[in-house]
């Protein structure tokens, strides 16, 4: 196992373990994660992870964003350039936008599990909320405080407590998400966030004006 995989496994174990430790003993699974290293090496079916997509499937330009929910630069991108990108290119059918989470830490994994809790319909709305309130929930304190803050965001978006419990305690889902992230990151050479892949070519984070030029070049305009 690579050092990269070992670090990610540890993040999964800490994420799930820290969450369950915030619950009452009666709600704590007897064995929430079975050897994170062994689980990572096992054959995990990542095809169960749904791609989160906006825009037309047949758009001439595909942009994949790799972002961490705990990354301040990612929050800045979503507060500014992303909104303009959506208005100018995604909503007009010129860009298919794919959002893929990056898990550099346990809190980013938790946030992803909340964002994905009810599937694609609310994902981007939850993503906006999570990034908008990043400075609050990511600095709420220890694991239990951060879980509580993320739960509040989920509740604000209309997710029930029961749904949140099920999503946050799904160790298999956590392991699958991490394996999915690892596959994507290694294939596309992702080592920083936010990073982008535009029609198969890796693109670094930059101003919207520069981004727009690249998109227009792909469109031939």
Short mmCIF file of C-alpha atoms in Angstrom, two decimals:
data_model
loop_
_atom_site.label_atom_id
_atom_site.label_comp_id
_atom_site.label_asym_id
_atom_site.label_seq_id
_atom_site.Cartn_x
_atom_site.Cartn_y
_atom_site.Cartn_z
CA UNK A 1 0.00 0.00 0.00
CA UNK A 2 1.28 3.46 -0.88
CA UNK A 3 1.87 6.13 1.74
CA UNK A 4 -0.94 8.06 0.05
CA UNK A 5 -3.37 5.20 0.59
CA UNK A 6 -2.28 4.76 4.20
CA UNK A 7 -2.92 8.42 4.97
CA UNK A 8 -6.34 8.26 3.35
CA UNK A 9 -7.24 5.08 5.26
CA UNK A 10 -6.31 6.82 8.49
CA UNK A 11 -8.56 9.71 7.52
CA UNK A 12 -11.50 7.35 7.01
CA UNK A 13 -10.89 5.61 10.32
CA UNK A 14 -10.61 8.89 12.21
CA UNK A 15 -13.62 10.30 10.44
CA UNK A 16 -15.98 7.44 11.16
CA UNK A 17 -14.51 6.70 14.56
CA UNK A 18 -14.65 10.31 15.71
CA UNK A 19 -18.27 10.61 14.64
CA UNK A 20 -19.39 7.46 16.41
CA UNK A 21 -17.55 8.50 19.56
CA UNK A 22 -19.79 11.57 19.72
CA UNK A 23 -22.88 9.38 19.95
CA UNK A 24 -24.34 7.61 22.96
CA UNK A 25 -22.94 4.11 23.65
CA UNK A 26 -26.16 2.48 22.52
CA UNK A 27 -25.74 4.05 19.06
CA UNK A 28 -22.11 3.06 18.61
CA UNK A 29 -21.56 0.16 16.18
CA UNK A 30 -19.57 -2.70 17.63
CA UNK A 31 -17.14 -2.62 14.72
CA UNK A 32 -17.57 0.57 12.67
CA UNK A 33 -14.51 -0.01 10.50
CA UNK A 34 -12.73 -3.30 10.03
CA UNK A 35 -9.03 -2.56 9.57
CA UNK A 36 -8.99 0.53 7.38
CA UNK A 37 -5.82 -0.63 5.60
CA UNK A 38 -7.36 -4.01 4.80
CA UNK A 39 -10.55 -2.35 3.62
CA UNK A 40 -8.63 -0.05 1.30
CA UNK A 41 -6.81 -2.97 -0.26
CA UNK A 42 -10.06 -4.89 -0.71
CA UNK A 43 -11.95 -4.78 -3.99
CA UNK A 44 -14.21 -1.76 -3.48
CA UNK A 45 -16.83 -1.13 -6.14
CA UNK A 46 -16.53 2.61 -6.75
CA UNK A 47 -19.14 2.49 -9.53
CA UNK A 48 -21.77 3.01 -6.84
CA UNK A 49 -20.60 6.63 -6.38
CA UNK A 50 -22.75 9.04 -8.36
CA UNK A 51 -21.03 11.81 -10.31
CA UNK A 52 -22.41 15.22 -9.36
CA UNK A 53 -23.06 17.06 -12.62
CA UNK A 54 -24.54 20.35 -13.77
CA UNK A 55 -25.21 21.39 -17.35
CA UNK A 56 -25.94 19.56 -20.58
CA UNK A 57 -24.49 16.09 -21.01
CA UNK A 58 -23.63 16.91 -24.63
CA UNK A 59 -22.00 20.27 -23.86
CA UNK A 60 -18.88 20.84 -26.01
CA UNK A 61 -16.73 21.60 -22.94
CA UNK A 62 -16.45 19.41 -19.85
CA UNK A 63 -14.93 20.90 -16.72
CA UNK A 64 -14.19 18.67 -13.74
CA UNK A 65 -13.50 20.47 -10.49
CA UNK A 66 -11.58 18.73 -7.72
CA UNK A 67 -12.27 20.47 -4.42
CA UNK A 68 -12.09 19.90 -0.68
CA UNK A 69 -14.85 21.22 1.54
CA UNK A 70 -12.21 22.42 4.01
CA UNK A 71 -10.18 24.31 1.39
CA UNK A 72 -10.51 28.13 1.70
CA UNK A 73 -9.49 28.64 -1.94
CA UNK A 74 -12.28 26.26 -2.99
CA UNK A 75 -14.77 28.28 -0.95
CA UNK A 76 -13.53 31.45 -2.66
CA UNK A 77 -13.92 29.86 -6.08
CA UNK A 78 -17.51 28.84 -5.33
CA UNK A 79 -18.36 32.26 -3.95
CA UNK A 80 -17.14 34.04 -7.09
CA UNK A 81 -15.85 32.45 -10.31
CA UNK A 82 -18.14 29.42 -10.09
CA UNK A 83 -21.25 31.61 -10.02
CA UNK A 84 -20.11 33.45 -13.13
CA UNK A 85 -19.12 30.17 -14.80
CA UNK A 86 -22.58 28.77 -14.10
CA UNK A 87 -24.33 31.85 -15.47
CA UNK A 88 -22.20 32.23 -18.61
CA UNK A 89 -21.48 28.64 -19.62
CA UNK A 90 -23.18 25.93 -17.52
CA UNK A 91 -26.74 27.27 -17.67
CA UNK A 92 -26.35 28.10 -21.37
CA UNK A 93 -25.47 24.51 -22.31
CA UNK A 94 -21.85 25.21 -23.26
CA UNK A 95 -20.18 23.53 -20.26
CA UNK A 96 -20.85 20.26 -18.50
CA UNK A 97 -19.60 20.78 -14.94
CA UNK A 98 -18.57 17.81 -12.81
CA UNK A 99 -17.78 18.28 -9.11
CA UNK A 100 -15.51 15.72 -7.43
CA UNK A 101 -14.63 15.85 -3.76
CA UNK A 102 -11.07 15.62 -2.46
CA UNK A 103 -10.46 14.20 1.01
CA UNK A 104 -7.35 15.69 2.57
CA UNK A 105 -8.83 15.41 6.07
CA UNK A 106 -11.64 13.76 8.02
CA UNK A 107 -13.76 16.91 8.18
CA UNK A 108 -13.87 17.19 4.41
CA UNK A 109 -15.05 13.59 4.24
CA UNK A 110 -17.81 14.28 6.77
CA UNK A 111 -18.95 17.33 4.81
CA UNK A 112 -19.07 15.26 1.63
CA UNK A 113 -21.20 12.60 3.31
CA UNK A 114 -23.67 15.29 4.39
CA UNK A 115 -23.69 16.92 0.93
CA UNK A 116 -24.37 13.54 -0.71
CA UNK A 117 -26.92 12.46 1.89
CA UNK A 118 -30.01 12.89 -0.28
CA UNK A 119 -28.45 12.35 -3.68
CA UNK A 120 -27.90 14.70 -6.63
CA UNK A 121 -31.04 16.82 -6.21
CA UNK A 122 -29.79 18.79 -3.22
CA UNK A 123 -26.06 18.27 -3.66
CA UNK A 124 -25.13 21.59 -5.23
CA UNK A 125 -27.38 23.54 -2.89
CA UNK A 126 -25.74 21.83 0.08
CA UNK A 127 -22.32 22.44 -1.43
CA UNK A 128 -23.08 26.15 -1.59
CA UNK A 129 -24.18 26.15 2.06
CA UNK A 130 -21.15 24.15 3.25
CA UNK A 131 -18.73 26.48 1.49
CA UNK A 132 -20.62 29.59 2.59
CA UNK A 133 -20.43 28.50 6.24
CA UNK A 134 -16.97 26.91 5.99
CA UNK A 135 -15.30 29.38 8.36
CA UNK A 136 -17.89 28.52 11.02
CA UNK A 137 -18.26 24.73 10.90
CA UNK A 138 -14.62 23.92 10.07
CA UNK A 139 -13.49 25.89 13.14
CA UNK A 140 -16.29 24.83 15.44
CA UNK A 141 -13.90 22.93 17.74
CA UNK A 142 -13.31 19.20 18.09
CA UNK A 143 -14.92 16.39 16.12
CA UNK A 144 -18.23 16.45 18.01
CA UNK A 145 -18.62 20.21 17.52
CA UNK A 146 -17.83 19.96 13.82
CA UNK A 147 -20.31 17.11 13.37
CA UNK A 148 -22.96 19.18 15.16
CA UNK A 149 -22.27 22.17 12.92
CA UNK A 150 -22.48 20.05 9.76
CA UNK A 151 -25.70 18.49 11.00
CA UNK A 152 -27.19 21.99 11.37
CA UNK A 153 -26.37 22.68 7.73
CA UNK A 154 -28.03 19.42 6.72
CA UNK A 155 -31.12 20.20 8.78
CA UNK A 156 -31.28 23.67 7.25
CA UNK A 157 -31.36 22.00 3.83
CA UNK A 158 -34.30 19.82 4.87
CA UNK A 159 -32.51 16.58 5.71
CA UNK A 160 -33.99 14.78 8.71
CA UNK A 161 -31.98 13.77 11.78
CA UNK A 162 -32.61 10.13 10.89
CA UNK A 163 -31.22 10.62 7.38
CA UNK A 164 -28.17 12.41 8.73
CA UNK A 165 -27.53 9.63 11.24
CA UNK A 166 -27.69 7.02 8.49
CA UNK A 167 -25.41 8.99 6.16
CA UNK A 168 -22.77 9.87 8.73
CA UNK A 169 -22.60 6.38 10.18
CA UNK A 170 -22.23 4.60 6.83
CA UNK A 171 -18.66 3.28 7.09
CA UNK A 172 -18.92 1.34 3.83
CA UNK A 173 -19.95 4.51 2.05
CA UNK A 174 -17.03 6.41 3.58
CA UNK A 175 -14.55 3.77 2.42
CA UNK A 176 -16.05 3.72 -1.06
CA UNK A 177 -15.92 7.51 -1.36
CA UNK A 178 -12.25 7.52 -0.38
CA UNK A 179 -11.41 4.76 -2.86
CA UNK A 180 -13.30 6.69 -5.56
CA UNK A 181 -11.43 9.87 -4.73
CA UNK A 182 -8.09 8.05 -4.80
CA UNK A 183 -8.81 6.55 -8.23
CA UNK A 184 -9.78 9.92 -9.68
CA UNK A 185 -6.92 11.85 -8.07
CA UNK A 186 -4.26 9.40 -9.18
CA UNK A 187 -5.62 9.22 -12.73
CA UNK A 188 -5.81 13.00 -13.15
CA UNK A 189 -2.69 13.87 -11.12
CA UNK A 190 -4.54 15.89 -8.48
CA UNK A 191 -2.40 17.07 -5.55
CA UNK A 192 -3.91 20.46 -4.73
CA UNK A 193 -7.32 22.08 -4.54
CA UNK A 194 -9.08 23.48 -6.34
CA UNK A 195 -7.81 21.81 -9.51
CA UNK A 196 -9.64 21.46 -12.80
CA UNK A 197 -9.65 19.20 -15.82
CA UNK A 198 -11.00 20.86 -18.97
CA UNK A 199 -11.72 18.50 -21.85
CA UNK A 200 -9.10 16.12 -20.50
CA UNK A 201 -6.42 18.73 -19.80
CA UNK A 202 -5.44 19.69 -16.26
CA UNK A 203 -5.97 23.37 -15.44
CA UNK A 204 -4.81 25.19 -12.33
CA UNK A 205 -6.96 27.56 -10.30
CA UNK A 206 -6.94 31.05 -11.84
CA UNK A 207 -9.01 34.19 -12.28
CA UNK A 208 -12.38 33.92 -13.97
CA UNK A 209 -11.12 36.11 -16.84
CA UNK A 210 -8.37 33.58 -17.60
CA UNK A 211 -10.77 30.68 -17.16
CA UNK A 212 -13.16 32.29 -19.62
CA UNK A 213 -10.41 32.60 -22.23
CA UNK A 214 -9.63 28.89 -21.93
CA UNK A 215 -13.29 27.94 -22.27
CA UNK A 216 -13.78 30.21 -25.28
CA UNK A 217 -10.69 28.68 -26.90
CA UNK A 218 -12.24 25.22 -26.46
CA UNK A 219 -15.48 26.52 -27.94
CA UNK A 220 -13.58 28.02 -30.86
CA UNK A 221 -15.01 31.46 -30.21
#
